[in-house]
PDB file of N, CA and C in Angstrom:
ATOM      1  N   MET A   1    -154.116  -2.966  60.280  1.00  0.00           N
ATOM      2  CA  MET A   1    -155.353  -3.711  60.410  1.00  0.00           C
ATOM      3  C   MET A   1    -155.266  -4.529  61.687  1.00  0.00           C
ATOM      4  N   ASN A   2    -156.328  -4.463  62.421  1.00  0.00           N
ATOM      5  CA  ASN A   2    -156.330  -5.155  63.694  1.00  0.00           C
ATOM      6  C   ASN A   2    -157.561  -6.049  63.785  1.00  0.00           C
ATOM      7  N   ILE A   3    -157.420  -7.272  63.307  1.00  0.00           N
ATOM      8  CA  ILE A   3    -158.518  -8.238  63.354  1.00  0.00           C
ATOM      9  C   ILE A   3    -158.091  -9.376  64.274  1.00  0.00           C
ATOM     10  N   GLY A   4    -158.810  -9.498  65.370  1.00  0.00           N
ATOM     11  CA  GLY A   4    -158.485 -10.529  66.341  1.00  0.00           C
ATOM     12  C   GLY A   4    -159.429 -11.707  66.278  1.00  0.00           C
ATOM     13  N   ARG A   5    -159.230 -12.606  67.210  1.00  0.00           N
ATOM     14  CA  ARG A   5    -160.033 -13.830  67.270  1.00  0.00           C
ATOM     15  C   ARG A   5    -161.511 -13.527  67.468  1.00  0.00           C
ATOM     16  N   LEU A   6    -161.821 -12.562  68.334  1.00  0.00           N
ATOM     17  CA  LEU A   6    -163.205 -12.188  68.580  1.00  0.00           C
ATOM     18  C   LEU A   6    -163.855 -11.621  67.317  1.00  0.00           C
ATOM     19  N   ASP A   7    -163.106 -10.828  66.550  1.00  0.00           N
ATOM     20  CA  ASP A   7    -163.625 -10.276  65.302  1.00  0.00           C
ATOM     21  C   ASP A   7    -163.985 -11.391  64.319  1.00  0.00           C
ATOM     22  N   ILE A   8    -163.147 -12.389  64.237  1.00  0.00           N
ATOM     23  CA  ILE A   8    -163.416 -13.517  63.334  1.00  0.00           C
ATOM     24  C   ILE A   8    -164.651 -14.281  63.793  1.00  0.00           C
ATOM     25  N   ILE A   9    -164.820 -14.441  65.084  1.00  0.00           N
ATOM     26  CA  ILE A   9    -166.016 -15.112  65.615  1.00  0.00           C
ATOM     27  C   ILE A   9    -167.270 -14.314  65.241  1.00  0.00           C
ATOM     28  N   ILE A  10    -167.203 -13.004  65.338  1.00  0.00           N
ATOM     29  CA  ILE A  10    -168.342 -12.149  64.974  1.00  0.00           C
ATOM     30  C   ILE A  10    -168.672 -12.321  63.495  1.00  0.00           C
ATOM     31  N   VAL A  11    -167.652 -12.298  62.641  1.00  0.00           N
ATOM     32  CA  VAL A  11    -167.879 -12.460  61.199  1.00  0.00           C
ATOM     33  C   VAL A  11    -168.452 -13.840  60.909  1.00  0.00           C
ATOM     34  N   LYS A  12    -167.947 -14.861  61.568  1.00  0.00           N
ATOM     35  CA  LYS A  12    -168.471 -16.212  61.365  1.00  0.00           C
ATOM     36  C   LYS A  12    -169.953 -16.276  61.729  1.00  0.00           C
ATOM     37  N   ARG A  13    -170.346 -15.637  62.817  1.00  0.00           N
ATOM     38  CA  ARG A  13    -171.760 -15.609  63.202  1.00  0.00           C
ATOM     39  C   ARG A  13    -172.600 -14.882  62.161  1.00  0.00           C
ATOM     40  N   GLU A  14    -172.089 -13.771  61.663  1.00  0.00           N
ATOM     41  CA  GLU A  14    -172.814 -13.021  60.630  1.00  0.00           C
ATOM     42  C   GLU A  14    -172.992 -13.866  59.372  1.00  0.00           C
ATOM     43  N   LEU A  15    -171.930 -14.545  58.979  1.00  0.00           N
ATOM     44  CA  LEU A  15    -172.004 -15.393  57.788  1.00  0.00           C
ATOM     45  C   LEU A  15    -172.946 -16.576  58.004  1.00  0.00           C
ATOM     46  N   GLU A  16    -172.912 -17.142  59.180  1.00  0.00           N
ATOM     47  CA  GLU A  16    -173.803 -18.261  59.488  1.00  0.00           C
ATOM     48  C   GLU A  16    -175.264 -17.822  59.396  1.00  0.00           C
ATOM     49  N   GLU A  17    -175.578 -16.665  59.929  1.00  0.00           N
ATOM     50  CA  GLU A  17    -176.951 -16.148  59.856  1.00  0.00           C
ATOM     51  C   GLU A  17    -177.352 -15.868  58.410  1.00  0.00           C
ATOM     52  N   LYS A  18    -176.439 -15.300  57.648  1.00  0.00           N
ATOM     53  CA  LYS A  18    -176.740 -15.007  56.251  1.00  0.00           C
ATOM     54  C   LYS A  18    -176.928 -16.291  55.468  1.00  0.00           C
ATOM     55  N   ARG A  19    -176.153 -17.329  55.794  1.00  0.00           N
ATOM     56  CA  ARG A  19    -176.303 -18.619  55.115  1.00  0.00           C
ATOM     57  C   ARG A  19    -177.673 -19.222  55.409  1.00  0.00           C
ATOM     58  N   LYS A  20    -178.118 -19.120  56.654  1.00  0.00           N
ATOM     59  CA  LYS A  20    -179.443 -19.630  57.004  1.00  0.00           C
ATOM     60  C   LYS A  20    -180.519 -18.894  56.204  1.00  0.00           C
ATOM     61  N   GLU A  21    -180.375 -17.581  56.101  1.00  0.00           N
ATOM     62  CA  GLU A  21    -181.321 -16.793  55.304  1.00  0.00           C
ATOM     63  C   GLU A  21    -181.294 -17.242  53.848  1.00  0.00           C
ATOM     64  N   PHE A  22    -180.106 -17.403  53.313  1.00  0.00           N
ATOM     65  CA  PHE A  22    -179.954 -17.833  51.919  1.00  0.00           C
ATOM     66  C   PHE A  22    -180.607 -19.199  51.691  1.00  0.00           C
ATOM     67  N   ASP A  23    -180.362 -20.138  52.589  1.00  0.00           N
ATOM     68  CA  ASP A  23    -180.936 -21.477  52.447  1.00  0.00           C
ATOM     69  C   ASP A  23    -182.459 -21.444  52.472  1.00  0.00           C
ATOM     70  N   ARG A  24    -183.028 -20.541  53.278  1.00  0.00           N
ATOM     71  CA  ARG A  24    -184.490 -20.419  53.345  1.00  0.00           C
ATOM     72  C   ARG A  24    -185.073 -19.871  52.042  1.00  0.00           C
ATOM     73  N   ILE A  25    -184.421 -18.881  51.460  1.00  0.00           N
ATOM     74  CA  ILE A  25    -185.023 -18.201  50.305  1.00  0.00           C
ATOM     75  C   ILE A  25    -184.598 -18.775  48.959  1.00  0.00           C
ATOM     76  N   SER A  26    -183.578 -19.602  48.929  1.00  0.00           N
ATOM     77  CA  SER A  26    -183.019 -20.037  47.649  1.00  0.00           C
ATOM     78  C   SER A  26    -183.543 -21.377  47.150  1.00  0.00           C
ATOM     79  N   VAL A  27    -184.509 -21.935  47.835  1.00  0.00           N
ATOM     80  CA  VAL A  27    -185.008 -23.281  47.496  1.00  0.00           C
ATOM     81  C   VAL A  27    -185.431 -23.376  46.036  1.00  0.00           C
ATOM     82  N   ASN A  28    -186.113 -22.396  45.531  1.00  0.00           N
ATOM     83  CA  ASN A  28    -186.621 -22.449  44.157  1.00  0.00           C
ATOM     84  C   ASN A  28    -185.810 -21.597  43.185  1.00  0.00           C
ATOM     85  N   MET A  29    -184.631 -21.199  43.570  1.00  0.00           N
ATOM     86  CA  MET A  29    -183.789 -20.383  42.689  1.00  0.00           C
ATOM     87  C   MET A  29    -182.963 -21.268  41.767  1.00  0.00           C
ATOM     88  N   SER A  30    -182.695 -20.759  40.578  1.00  0.00           N
ATOM     89  CA  SER A  30    -181.749 -21.425  39.684  1.00  0.00           C
ATOM     90  C   SER A  30    -180.332 -21.151  40.192  1.00  0.00           C
ATOM     91  N   LEU A  31    -179.377 -21.875  39.647  1.00  0.00           N
ATOM     92  CA  LEU A  31    -177.990 -21.662  40.039  1.00  0.00           C
ATOM     93  C   LEU A  31    -177.572 -20.213  39.779  1.00  0.00           C
ATOM     94  N   GLU A  32    -177.926 -19.672  38.638  1.00  0.00           N
ATOM     95  CA  GLU A  32    -177.548 -18.290  38.316  1.00  0.00           C
ATOM     96  C   GLU A  32    -178.168 -17.301  39.299  1.00  0.00           C
ATOM     97  N   GLU A  33    -179.412 -17.540  39.689  1.00  0.00           N
ATOM     98  CA  GLU A  33    -180.065 -16.663  40.671  1.00  0.00           C
ATOM     99  C   GLU A  33    -179.364 -16.755  42.029  1.00  0.00           C
ATOM    100  N   LYS A  34    -178.967 -17.969  42.405  1.00  0.00           N
ATOM    101  CA  LYS A  34    -178.238 -18.145  43.665  1.00  0.00           C
ATOM    102  C   LYS A  34    -176.907 -17.417  43.617  1.00  0.00           C
ATOM    103  N   LEU A  35    -176.186 -17.576  42.513  1.00  0.00           N
ATOM    104  CA  LEU A  35    -174.894 -16.905  42.379  1.00  0.00           C
ATOM    105  C   LEU A  35    -175.050 -15.389  42.416  1.00  0.00           C
ATOM    106  N   GLU A  36    -176.113 -14.900  41.798  1.00  0.00           N
ATOM    107  CA  GLU A  36    -176.348 -13.454  41.808  1.00  0.00           C
ATOM    108  C   GLU A  36    -176.638 -12.955  43.226  1.00  0.00           C
ATOM    109  N   TRP A  37    -177.438 -13.698  43.973  1.00  0.00           N
ATOM    110  CA  TRP A  37    -177.749 -13.320  45.350  1.00  0.00           C
ATOM    111  C   TRP A  37    -176.467 -13.270  46.182  1.00  0.00           C
ATOM    112  N   ILE A  38    -175.647 -14.304  46.031  1.00  0.00           N
ATOM    113  CA  ILE A  38    -174.386 -14.370  46.779  1.00  0.00           C
ATOM    114  C   ILE A  38    -173.464 -13.232  46.360  1.00  0.00           C
ATOM    115  N   ARG A  39    -173.381 -12.973  45.063  1.00  0.00           N
ATOM    116  CA  ARG A  39    -172.547 -11.879  44.554  1.00  0.00           C
ATOM    117  C   ARG A  39    -173.007 -10.537  45.146  1.00  0.00           C
ATOM    118  N   ASN A  40    -174.303 -10.310  45.140  1.00  0.00           N
ATOM    119  CA  ASN A  40    -174.835  -9.068  45.699  1.00  0.00           C
ATOM    120  C   ASN A  40    -174.544  -8.952  47.192  1.00  0.00           C
ATOM    121  N   PHE A  41    -174.702 -10.061  47.899  1.00  0.00           N
ATOM    122  CA  PHE A  41    -174.404 -10.058  49.331  1.00  0.00           C
ATOM    123  C   PHE A  41    -172.950  -9.672  49.581  1.00  0.00           C
ATOM    124  N   PHE A  42    -172.015 -10.338  48.907  1.00  0.00           N
ATOM    125  CA  PHE A  42    -170.606 -10.054  49.154  1.00  0.00           C
ATOM    126  C   PHE A  42    -170.190  -8.671  48.654  1.00  0.00           C
ATOM    127  N   ASN A  43    -170.845  -8.182  47.608  1.00  0.00           N
ATOM    128  CA  ASN A  43    -170.538  -6.827  47.132  1.00  0.00           C
ATOM    129  C   ASN A  43    -170.958  -5.761  48.140  1.00  0.00           C
ATOM    130  N   GLU A  44    -171.885  -6.089  49.016  1.00  0.00           N
ATOM    131  CA  GLU A  44    -172.255  -5.187  50.106  1.00  0.00           C
ATOM    132  C   GLU A  44    -171.463  -5.485  51.376  1.00  0.00           C
ATOM    133  N   TYR A  45    -171.278  -6.753  51.670  1.00  0.00           N
ATOM    134  CA  TYR A  45    -170.684  -7.172  52.936  1.00  0.00           C
ATOM    135  C   TYR A  45    -169.188  -6.880  53.027  1.00  0.00           C
ATOM    136  N   VAL A  46    -168.450  -7.156  51.975  1.00  0.00           N
ATOM    137  CA  VAL A  46    -166.999  -6.961  52.030  1.00  0.00           C
ATOM    138  C   VAL A  46    -166.638  -5.494  52.256  1.00  0.00           C
ATOM    139  N   PRO A  47    -167.226  -4.538  51.527  1.00  0.00           N
ATOM    140  CA  PRO A  47    -166.911  -3.136  51.837  1.00  0.00           C
ATOM    141  C   PRO A  47    -167.271  -2.749  53.277  1.00  0.00           C
ATOM    142  N   GLU A  48    -168.345  -3.345  53.800  1.00  0.00           N
ATOM    143  CA  GLU A  48    -168.713  -3.095  55.192  1.00  0.00           C
ATOM    144  C   GLU A  48    -167.610  -3.588  56.127  1.00  0.00           C
ATOM    145  N   LEU A  49    -167.100  -4.790  55.870  1.00  0.00           N
ATOM    146  CA  LEU A  49    -166.005  -5.326  56.690  1.00  0.00           C
ATOM    147  C   LEU A  49    -164.745  -4.480  56.545  1.00  0.00           C
ATOM    148  N   GLU A  50    -164.465  -4.038  55.331  1.00  0.00           N
ATOM    149  CA  GLU A  50    -163.285  -3.197  55.120  1.00  0.00           C
ATOM    150  C   GLU A  50    -163.386  -1.907  55.923  1.00  0.00           C
ATOM    151  N   LYS A  51    -164.553  -1.296  55.925  1.00  0.00           N
ATOM    152  CA  LYS A  51    -164.739  -0.067  56.718  1.00  0.00           C
ATOM    153  C   LYS A  51    -164.627  -0.353  58.208  1.00  0.00           C
ATOM    154  N   ARG A  52    -165.120  -1.516  58.613  1.00  0.00           N
ATOM    155  CA  ARG A  52    -165.113  -1.884  60.030  1.00  0.00           C
ATOM    156  C   ARG A  52    -163.696  -2.146  60.543  1.00  0.00           C
ATOM    157  N   TYR A  53    -162.867  -2.797  59.721  1.00  0.00           N
ATOM    158  CA  TYR A  53    -161.586  -3.293  60.215  1.00  0.00           C
ATOM    159  C   TYR A  53    -160.343  -2.627  59.611  1.00  0.00           C
ATOM    160  N   MET A  54    -160.512  -1.827  58.589  1.00  0.00           N
ATOM    161  CA  MET A  54    -159.343  -1.290  57.907  1.00  0.00           C
ATOM    162  C   MET A  54    -159.332   0.237  57.978  1.00  0.00           C
ATOM    163  N   THR A  55    -158.151   0.785  57.924  1.00  0.00           N
ATOM    164  CA  THR A  55    -158.005   2.235  57.917  1.00  0.00           C
ATOM    165  C   THR A  55    -158.129   2.756  56.482  1.00  0.00           C
ATOM    166  N   GLU A  56    -158.361   4.040  56.362  1.00  0.00           N
ATOM    167  CA  GLU A  56    -158.416   4.657  55.035  1.00  0.00           C
ATOM    168  C   GLU A  56    -157.087   4.463  54.311  1.00  0.00           C
ATOM    169  N   GLN A  57    -155.998   4.550  55.047  1.00  0.00           N
ATOM    170  CA  GLN A  57    -154.672   4.387  54.441  1.00  0.00           C
ATOM    171  C   GLN A  57    -154.506   2.983  53.878  1.00  0.00           C
ATOM    172  N   GLU A  58    -154.950   1.981  54.615  1.00  0.00           N
ATOM    173  CA  GLU A  58    -154.857   0.602  54.128  1.00  0.00           C
ATOM    174  C   GLU A  58    -155.680   0.420  52.858  1.00  0.00           C
ATOM    175  N   LEU A  59    -156.845   1.024  52.826  1.00  0.00           N
ATOM    176  CA  LEU A  59    -157.691   0.922  51.635  1.00  0.00           C
ATOM    177  C   LEU A  59    -157.031   1.606  50.446  1.00  0.00           C
ATOM    178  N   LYS A  60    -156.415   2.746  50.673  1.00  0.00           N
ATOM    179  CA  LYS A  60    -155.740   3.473  49.596  1.00  0.00           C
ATOM    180  C   LYS A  60    -154.529   2.712  49.072  1.00  0.00           C
ATOM    181  N   GLU A  61    -153.899   1.942  49.941  1.00  0.00           N
ATOM    182  CA  GLU A  61    -152.701   1.192  49.564  1.00  0.00           C
ATOM    183  C   GLU A  61    -153.021  -0.196  49.022  1.00  0.00           C
ATOM    184  N   TRP A  62    -154.280  -0.468  48.745  1.00  0.00           N
ATOM    185  CA  TRP A  62    -154.719  -1.745  48.175  1.00  0.00           C
ATOM    186  C   TRP A  62    -154.369  -2.931  49.060  1.00  0.00           C
ATOM    187  N   ILE A  63    -154.512  -2.754  50.343  1.00  0.00           N
ATOM    188  CA  ILE A  63    -154.369  -3.862  51.282  1.00  0.00           C
ATOM    189  C   ILE A  63    -155.748  -4.500  51.414  1.00  0.00           C
ATOM    190  N   PHE A  64    -155.789  -5.814  51.506  1.00  0.00           N
ATOM    191  CA  PHE A  64    -157.056  -6.535  51.534  1.00  0.00           C
ATOM    192  C   PHE A  64    -157.274  -7.184  52.892  1.00  0.00           C
ATOM    193  N   LEU A  65    -158.488  -7.609  53.132  1.00  0.00           N
ATOM    194  CA  LEU A  65    -158.791  -8.329  54.358  1.00  0.00           C
ATOM    195  C   LEU A  65    -157.899  -9.567  54.445  1.00  0.00           C
ATOM    196  N   PRO A  66    -157.506  -9.962  55.642  1.00  0.00           N
ATOM    197  CA  PRO A  66    -156.598 -11.108  55.775  1.00  0.00           C
ATOM    198  C   PRO A  66    -157.284 -12.429  55.425  1.00  0.00           C
ATOM    199  N   ASP A  67    -156.492 -13.353  54.951  1.00  0.00           N
ATOM    200  CA  ASP A  67    -157.002 -14.679  54.568  1.00  0.00           C
ATOM    201  C   ASP A  67    -157.664 -15.395  55.745  1.00  0.00           C
ATOM    202  N   GLU A  68    -157.170 -15.151  56.966  1.00  0.00           N
ATOM    203  CA  GLU A  68    -157.758 -15.779  58.150  1.00  0.00           C
ATOM    204  C   GLU A  68    -159.223 -15.396  58.310  1.00  0.00           C
ATOM    205  N   LEU A  69    -159.606 -14.269  57.767  1.00  0.00           N
ATOM    206  CA  LEU A  69    -160.999 -13.846  57.786  1.00  0.00           C
ATOM    207  C   LEU A  69    -161.721 -14.281  56.512  1.00  0.00           C
ATOM    208  N   ARG A  70    -161.097 -14.080  55.387  1.00  0.00           N
ATOM    209  CA  ARG A  70    -161.737 -14.353  54.094  1.00  0.00           C
ATOM    210  C   ARG A  70    -162.039 -15.836  53.875  1.00  0.00           C
ATOM    211  N   ILE A  71    -161.269 -16.715  54.485  1.00  0.00           N
ATOM    212  CA  ILE A  71    -161.507 -18.146  54.297  1.00  0.00           C
ATOM    213  C   ILE A  71    -162.918 -18.530  54.738  1.00  0.00           C
ATOM    214  N   TRP A  72    -163.462 -17.803  55.702  1.00  0.00           N
ATOM    215  CA  TRP A  72    -164.810 -18.099  56.190  1.00  0.00           C
ATOM    216  C   TRP A  72    -165.872 -17.747  55.159  1.00  0.00           C
ATOM    217  N   PHE A  73    -165.578 -16.856  54.221  1.00  0.00           N
ATOM    218  CA  PHE A  73    -166.519 -16.574  53.129  1.00  0.00           C
ATOM    219  C   PHE A  73    -166.822 -17.870  52.375  1.00  0.00           C
ATOM    220  N   TYR A  74    -165.765 -18.621  52.097  1.00  0.00           N
ATOM    221  CA  TYR A  74    -165.886 -19.855  51.313  1.00  0.00           C
ATOM    222  C   TYR A  74    -166.411 -21.011  52.156  1.00  0.00           C
ATOM    223  N   HIS A  75    -166.158 -20.967  53.436  1.00  0.00           N
ATOM    224  CA  HIS A  75    -166.672 -22.010  54.323  1.00  0.00           C
ATOM    225  C   HIS A  75    -168.203 -21.952  54.353  1.00  0.00           C
ATOM    226  N   TYR A  76    -168.750 -20.776  54.530  1.00  0.00           N
ATOM    227  CA  TYR A  76    -170.198 -20.628  54.615  1.00  0.00           C
ATOM    228  C   TYR A  76    -170.871 -20.494  53.252  1.00  0.00           C
ATOM    229  N   PHE A  77    -170.138 -20.003  52.276  1.00  0.00           N
ATOM    230  CA  PHE A  77    -170.681 -19.842  50.923  1.00  0.00           C
ATOM    231  C   PHE A  77    -169.685 -20.399  49.908  1.00  0.00           C
ATOM    232  N   PRO A  78    -169.600 -21.731  49.800  1.00  0.00           N
ATOM    233  CA  PRO A  78    -168.654 -22.297  48.835  1.00  0.00           C
ATOM    234  C   PRO A  78    -168.955 -21.849  47.406  1.00  0.00           C
ATOM    235  N   GLU A  79    -170.203 -21.494  47.134  1.00  0.00           N
ATOM    236  CA  GLU A  79    -170.587 -21.013  45.806  1.00  0.00           C
ATOM    237  C   GLU A  79    -169.861 -19.716  45.455  1.00  0.00           C
ATOM    238  N   HIS A  80    -169.417 -19.004  46.466  1.00  0.00           N
ATOM    239  CA  HIS A  80    -168.675 -17.758  46.243  1.00  0.00           C
ATOM    240  C   HIS A  80    -167.422 -18.015  45.409  1.00  0.00           C
ATOM    241  N   GLY A  81    -166.847 -19.198  45.562  1.00  0.00           N
ATOM    242  CA  GLY A  81    -165.681 -19.572  44.763  1.00  0.00           C
ATOM    243  C   GLY A  81    -165.995 -19.619  43.279  1.00  0.00           C
ATOM    244  N   LEU A  82    -167.183 -20.097  42.930  1.00  0.00           N
ATOM    245  CA  LEU A  82    -167.584 -20.126  41.526  1.00  0.00           C
ATOM    246  C   LEU A  82    -167.742 -18.702  40.999  1.00  0.00           C
ATOM    247  N   ASN A  83    -168.338 -17.828  41.801  1.00  0.00           N
ATOM    248  CA  ASN A  83    -168.428 -16.426  41.390  1.00  0.00           C
ATOM    249  C   ASN A  83    -167.048 -15.834  41.136  1.00  0.00           C
ATOM    250  N   MET A  84    -166.115 -16.116  42.015  1.00  0.00           N
ATOM    251  CA  MET A  84    -164.777 -15.544  41.867  1.00  0.00           C
ATOM    252  C   MET A  84    -164.052 -16.146  40.668  1.00  0.00           C
ATOM    253  N   ALA A  85    -164.265 -17.441  40.405  1.00  0.00           N
ATOM    254  CA  ALA A  85    -163.660 -18.067  39.225  1.00  0.00           C
ATOM    255  C   ALA A  85    -164.221 -17.447  37.953  1.00  0.00           C
ATOM    256  N   LYS A  86    -165.536 -17.228  37.925  1.00  0.00           N
ATOM    257  CA  LYS A  86    -166.157 -16.628  36.751  1.00  0.00           C
ATOM    258  C   LYS A  86    -165.678 -15.187  36.558  1.00  0.00           C
ATOM    259  N   TYR A  87    -165.502 -14.469  37.654  1.00  0.00           N
ATOM    260  CA  TYR A  87    -164.992 -13.103  37.585  1.00  0.00           C
ATOM    261  C   TYR A  87    -163.560 -13.088  37.036  1.00  0.00           C
ATOM    262  N   THR A  88    -162.743 -14.023  37.489  1.00  0.00           N
ATOM    263  CA  THR A  88    -161.372 -14.130  36.989  1.00  0.00           C
ATOM    264  C   THR A  88    -161.368 -14.433  35.501  1.00  0.00           C
ATOM    265  N   GLU A  89    -162.245 -15.318  35.068  1.00  0.00           N
ATOM    266  CA  GLU A  89    -162.334 -15.626  33.634  1.00  0.00           C
ATOM    267  C   GLU A  89    -162.723 -14.384  32.826  1.00  0.00           C
ATOM    268  N   GLN A  90    -163.660 -13.599  33.346  1.00  0.00           N
ATOM    269  CA  GLN A  90    -164.066 -12.384  32.639  1.00  0.00           C
ATOM    270  C   GLN A  90    -162.921 -11.377  32.582  1.00  0.00           C
ATOM    271  N   LEU A  91    -162.192 -11.232  33.694  1.00  0.00           N
ATOM    272  CA  LEU A  91    -161.026 -10.345  33.694  1.00  0.00           C
ATOM    273  C   LEU A  91    -159.978 -10.811  32.695  1.00  0.00           C
ATOM    274  N   MET A  92    -159.761 -12.137  32.646  1.00  0.00           N
ATOM    275  CA  MET A  92    -158.803 -12.700  31.703  1.00  0.00           C
ATOM    276  C   MET A  92    -159.226 -12.371  30.276  1.00  0.00           C
ATOM    277  N   HIS A  93    -160.491 -12.572  29.984  1.00  0.00           N
ATOM    278  CA  HIS A  93    -161.016 -12.292  28.651  1.00  0.00           C
ATOM    279  C   HIS A  93    -160.830 -10.813  28.306  1.00  0.00           C
ATOM    280  N   ASP A  94    -161.239  -9.944  29.225  1.00  0.00           N
ATOM    281  CA  ASP A  94    -161.125  -8.505  28.979  1.00  0.00           C
ATOM    282  C   ASP A  94    -159.665  -8.088  28.820  1.00  0.00           C
ATOM    283  N   PHE A  95    -158.806  -8.625  29.682  1.00  0.00           N
ATOM    284  CA  PHE A  95    -157.387  -8.287  29.609  1.00  0.00           C
ATOM    285  C   PHE A  95    -156.796  -8.741  28.287  1.00  0.00           C
ATOM    286  N   HIS A  96    -157.177  -9.929  27.858  1.00  0.00           N
ATOM    287  CA  HIS A  96    -156.655 -10.444  26.600  1.00  0.00           C
ATOM    288  C   HIS A  96    -157.074  -9.547  25.435  1.00  0.00           C
ATOM    289  N   TRP A  97    -158.356  -9.238  25.336  1.00  0.00           N
ATOM    290  CA  TRP A  97    -158.846  -8.492  24.178  1.00  0.00           C
ATOM    291  C   TRP A  97    -158.461  -7.023  24.231  1.00  0.00           C
ATOM    292  N   GLU A  98    -158.330  -6.462  25.424  1.00  0.00           N
ATOM    293  CA  GLU A  98    -157.907  -5.060  25.530  1.00  0.00           C
ATOM    294  C   GLU A  98    -156.392  -4.945  25.452  1.00  0.00           C
ATOM    295  N   GLY A  99    -155.712  -5.924  26.011  1.00  0.00           N
ATOM    296  CA  GLY A  99    -154.272  -5.808  26.119  1.00  0.00           C
ATOM    297  C   GLY A  99    -153.472  -6.557  25.081  1.00  0.00           C
ATOM    298  N   HIS A 100    -154.130  -7.395  24.277  1.00  0.00           N
ATOM    299  CA  HIS A 100    -153.342  -8.237  23.372  1.00  0.00           C
ATOM    300  C   HIS A 100    -152.618  -7.407  22.315  1.00  0.00           C
ATOM    301  N   LYS A 101    -153.067  -6.197  22.076  1.00  0.00           N
ATOM    302  CA  LYS A 101    -152.372  -5.331  21.119  1.00  0.00           C
ATOM    303  C   LYS A 101    -151.015  -4.910  21.674  1.00  0.00           C
ATOM    304  N   ARG A 102    -150.947  -4.800  23.011  1.00  0.00           N
ATOM    305  CA  ARG A 102    -149.705  -4.355  23.662  1.00  0.00           C
ATOM    306  C   ARG A 102    -148.908  -5.512  24.249  1.00  0.00           C
ATOM    307  N   PHE A 103    -149.598  -6.552  24.707  1.00  0.00           N
ATOM    308  CA  PHE A 103    -148.935  -7.652  25.396  1.00  0.00           C
ATOM    309  C   PHE A 103    -149.137  -8.941  24.612  1.00  0.00           C
ATOM    310  N   GLN A 104    -148.109  -9.491  24.112  1.00  0.00           N
ATOM    311  CA  GLN A 104    -148.210 -10.713  23.324  1.00  0.00           C
ATOM    312  C   GLN A 104    -148.154 -11.971  24.189  1.00  0.00           C
ATOM    313  N   THR A 105    -147.969 -11.836  25.494  1.00  0.00           N
ATOM    314  CA  THR A 105    -147.799 -13.014  26.351  1.00  0.00           C
ATOM    315  C   THR A 105    -149.071 -13.428  27.080  1.00  0.00           C
ATOM    316  N   VAL A 106    -150.191 -12.763  26.835  1.00  0.00           N
ATOM    317  CA  VAL A 106    -151.429 -13.133  27.515  1.00  0.00           C
ATOM    318  C   VAL A 106    -151.945 -14.433  26.907  1.00  0.00           C
ATOM    319  N   ASP A 107    -152.144 -15.422  27.762  1.00  0.00           N
ATOM    320  CA  ASP A 107    -152.567 -16.737  27.300  1.00  0.00           C
ATOM    321  C   ASP A 107    -153.492 -17.340  28.347  1.00  0.00           C
ATOM    322  N   ARG A 108    -154.462 -18.117  27.906  1.00  0.00           N
ATOM    323  CA  ARG A 108    -155.414 -18.760  28.821  1.00  0.00           C
ATOM    324  C   ARG A 108    -154.718 -19.529  29.929  1.00  0.00           C
ATOM    325  N   ARG A 109    -153.659 -20.199  29.611  1.00  0.00           N
ATOM    326  CA  ARG A 109    -153.024 -21.069  30.596  1.00  0.00           C
ATOM    327  C   ARG A 109    -152.493 -20.307  31.810  1.00  0.00           C
ATOM    328  N   PHE A 110    -152.240 -18.994  31.653  1.00  0.00           N
ATOM    329  CA  PHE A 110    -151.775 -18.206  32.808  1.00  0.00           C
ATOM    330  C   PHE A 110    -152.876 -18.018  33.833  1.00  0.00           C
ATOM    331  N   PHE A 111    -154.123 -18.201  33.432  1.00  0.00           N
ATOM    332  CA  PHE A 111    -155.242 -17.954  34.316  1.00  0.00           C
ATOM    333  C   PHE A 111    -156.029 -19.219  34.636  1.00  0.00           C
ATOM    334  N   SER A 112    -155.568 -20.338  34.190  1.00  0.00           N
ATOM    335  CA  SER A 112    -156.323 -21.588  34.383  1.00  0.00           C
ATOM    336  C   SER A 112    -156.255 -22.070  35.813  1.00  0.00           C
ATOM    337  N   HIS A 113    -157.344 -22.599  36.277  1.00  0.00           N
ATOM    338  CA  HIS A 113    -157.442 -23.297  37.546  1.00  0.00           C
ATOM    339  C   HIS A 113    -157.087 -22.431  38.753  1.00  0.00           C
ATOM    340  N   TYR A 114    -157.488 -21.165  38.715  1.00  0.00           N
ATOM    341  CA  TYR A 114    -157.315 -20.299  39.877  1.00  0.00           C
ATOM    342  C   TYR A 114    -158.566 -20.290  40.735  1.00  0.00           C
ATOM    343  N   ASP A 115    -159.420 -21.268  40.566  1.00  0.00           N
ATOM    344  CA  ASP A 115    -160.598 -21.368  41.412  1.00  0.00           C
ATOM    345  C   ASP A 115    -160.363 -22.496  42.387  1.00  0.00           C
TER     346      ASP A 115
END
């Protein structure tokens, strides 16, 4: 993966523009509607960034975008953190109920405060 300083500047500009768009259209949205909009945006944007900056091999090997780039997601969209916390809680719930028959060590405290 080859993401340089200029690439991060480009992503920051893209996020800044998207934030301005979000602020314009979200005035009358509920929190859930805002979170859904942000979730939909990142579900489209992140795969686009992965295709732009990562090789097929990196994607196959479960390598992720670097933190130096991803931190800007939260800078421009702090609400994204709430989406990710809620997603982690859902994964925890699903893992517990699907896996508790096989794994006796799954406990809420292992997943607490990862937001």
